[in-house]
Amino acid sequence: MGKRYAIIGGDAAGMSAATQIRRLDPEAEIEVFEKGSTLSYAQCGLPYYIGGVVPEAEALIARTPEQFKEKYKIHAFIRHEVTAINPGQRLLTVRNLDEGKEEEYAYDSLLIATGGHAIFPNWEGRALRGVFPLKDMEDAQRIKGYLAAEPVDRVVIIGGGYIGLEMAEAFHLLKKEVTVIDLAPQLAGTFDPEMAAYAKEELERNGIKVALEEEVLSMKGESGRVTAVTTKKAAYPADLVLVAIGILPNSQLAEKAGITLGMKGAIRVNDRMETSIPGIYAAGDCAVQYHRIKRIEDYIPLGTTANKQGRIAGTNMGGGEARFAGVVGSAIMKVLGLAMGRTGLSEKEAKGLHIPYEVVSIRSRDHAHYYPEAERLYLKILYHAESRKLLGAQIVGRHGVDKRIDLMATCLYHEMKIDDLQELDLSYAPPFNSVWDPVQQASTVAKGK
Amino acid sequence: MGKRYAIIGGDAAGMSAATQIRRLDPEAEIEVFEKGSTLSYAQCGLPYYIGGVVPEAEALIARTPEQFKEKYKIHAFIRHEVTAINPGQRLLTVRNLDEGKEEEYAYDSLLIATGGHAIFPNWEGRALRGVFPLKDMEDAQRIKGYLAAEPVDRVVIIGGGYIGLEMAEAFHLLKKEVTVIDLAPQLAGTFDPEMAAYAKEELERNGIKVALEEEVLSMKGESGRVTAVTTKKAAYPADLVLVAIGILPNSQLAEKAGITLGMKGAIRVNDRMETSIPGIYAAGDCAVQYHRIKRIEDYIPLGTTANKQGRIAGTNMGGGEARFAGVVGSAIMKVLGLAMGRTGLSEKEAKGLHIPYEVVSIRSRDHAHYYPEAERLYLKILYHAESRKLLGAQIVGRHGVDKRIDLMATCLYHEMKIDDLQELDLSYAPPFNSVWDPVQQASTVAKGK
């Protein structure tokens, strides 16, 4: 009999680990316990599924339990919730949600990949029909169901972060009247205010209302159905309310088992993805990530990181050796016609960490100005005031944002200096770039050495 | 009186140096001698100008001599050819091409930025009207003039490299019947055969004929006007012939002055852009470039490199300190709907240098498969068989090629290993990428350590 691997959570991190273990250990017995009814699907695709851009939920699902069984001999149990971990005896208590019964499963090596949950404050009226968080496929199906069954004209989105803005686009595509409310004086809080302003402009240009510095007090309803969101300043009529104010880790199970938590209550892991208890690993939205630029642990739950951490956990569990290099804080979102990308530290973050920095901000174009359809590109780059090492970049535009953010993410990974960007031998032809890439242009106007 | 800087050649390298000298030395007297009638224009835009995508030549011209004078106090003489360099006395002999007279100019510091010229073999019939090289604005104007004045239905392009393929597109846009002839068994010689095959397919799909392994013998004509290109195999009727088989450095002037030449007869320079004669610098298409991956000098004349070398030469001439980091061999071209990018070494090059390598080739998509308009992306990555350091990448597809080539160029610059690509924290949202970037996908299927 092979080594027994148990994995709690069958999404990105969990299934990445499971398949990686299988690659390294052909004899392994791999059991995955997933509370929901879907394994390993593209969570980041949910706004596009709700908005109708992706017509079928099936398109988002990588593999079924049957496929995992057939291809990888992985036993993935859906609708199975792990209710307790007993690290001393290496036992899990698992509840079959359909049959209502509990069973114990023994493991030799355990991965906790329980993901995160949408923050859903205890506002008055939050239980009204028509008020939704959005974190998983079930949430998406509920929203789709509600849109199909009920008359929805006005949508209020609470929270102007990635999910909030992607969902603003989704509801806009569905011809809804959309209002985005945020507590902060800006949208897109991971961007600095002047960069975030482009998102607001793009929403408003498309007829989406934006209400900033609005503290939500409650949801009002009639006959159990939401009709408005009230804030300290106003009441916003709403037939549907999406609460998108962030994600927190699902770490209670780990905490109860005595595992140490870290940043924002996420499970603390080392660079091998091991928790404080030997033989127990954690990966994905339930775990912390080391931030290469901040040089401290952070909590930035993203699918890319979940996949990386899952693979690394699986490698180490399966007898290999892999270490998580950390994140640099890269993210991108589409806001209607606009792409907004960021990597590294924002000015706010650099200030918060007391890192002395310089800023260079330029306006350029995604490719040669004379070649058709050259679009504006707004770049803001931060670098260390003393070492001149890159600290972060924010880029906004209609085309070519992803390219430069990934370029800058790679430069950040390599601790490159602002001045050295000019040394990069980047590809050039007029339809693709300028002879100096915009990030190199920014480099040349950065304050002198 | 300030130090006297002379620059031979007023295009990318020359004018980059001139403006850089001005930044560092406000008192400098800067004189630029340009043989042609245009300064500092976007040579890479010429195919798009000829094809009508860029309607006006003026759009390609960065600045006029008057603007250089006004903004930078740079004296740029157009239609002035330097006919001799006297390094001992630090004198240039300069012929005013309009007035036919020669004058001498003294300099303290000299930059040779004489560029390159299109190879134009001594084929019988090469002097016929309708047979053109394409290197500079004058060539482009001649081709435009010929197209306007003469009936041109059939165009034969000799050479299937960057210029040849970009011009095939240009003539195709002008509704000409286009044939591309190449001596080699493939187009796009800087790509490996299986990657180059996509270019052939794309041309043929658009009705452009491709004739490979065809050795050109002569041009035939009637009444002084070209009517056909004959090869060892066939005769190709032609109303216009473009010869695009490569570029060679304009280094005769330097050679006559006793300056050492290197690769392909280009001027040998060190990383400060100094030639073998103290006080004389060279930059751009007339000079060699250090190749970071090959670790030897090379000759890959490109606008990006000319700009970099020009700026570095200018910095050093003006009393600053800058060193050329070298090229990694990045290039990209648009072939109708296709983008073809490459960086580092091709398999052919690695073989030629006796570098032990492994190859990983994958087929992926430019963004999440379920998000609309996901396009095929073909990637080929080479890495060192022992050190596992990246050696090169070739990528072909309809979208997202430039992004990954620049990413790989940056990874090559940093001597990254194939396995470490998985560590990069790249930005992800379904419209922009997959959760693992295609280059990371390639990394995961690369042969194990």
XYZ file of N, CA and C in Angstrom, chain B residues 34-39 65 78-79 138:
30
model
N 25.203 64.212 -42.318
C 24.326 63.173 -42.846
C 24.329 63.241 -44.374
N 24.660 62.130 -44.982
C 24.741 62.014 -46.440
C 23.375 62.181 -47.095
N 22.349 61.608 -46.498
C 20.997 61.661 -47.047
C 20.301 62.981 -46.752
N 19.004 63.034 -47.035
C 18.313 64.303 -46.836
C 17.381 64.295 -45.637
N 17.410 63.235 -44.850
C 16.518 63.147 -43.700
C 17.319 62.735 -42.476
N 16.982 63.342 -41.356
C 17.616 62.960 -40.099
C 16.689 62.041 -39.336
N 16.307 69.145 -39.129
C 17.548 69.812 -38.701
C 17.259 71.090 -37.916
N 22.545 68.069 -43.572
C 22.103 66.971 -44.429
C 22.759 67.126 -45.803
N 22.752 66.065 -46.586
C 23.409 66.042 -47.891
C 24.899 66.404 -47.766
N 15.088 57.325 -48.982
C 15.228 57.564 -50.419
C 14.759 56.328 -51.209
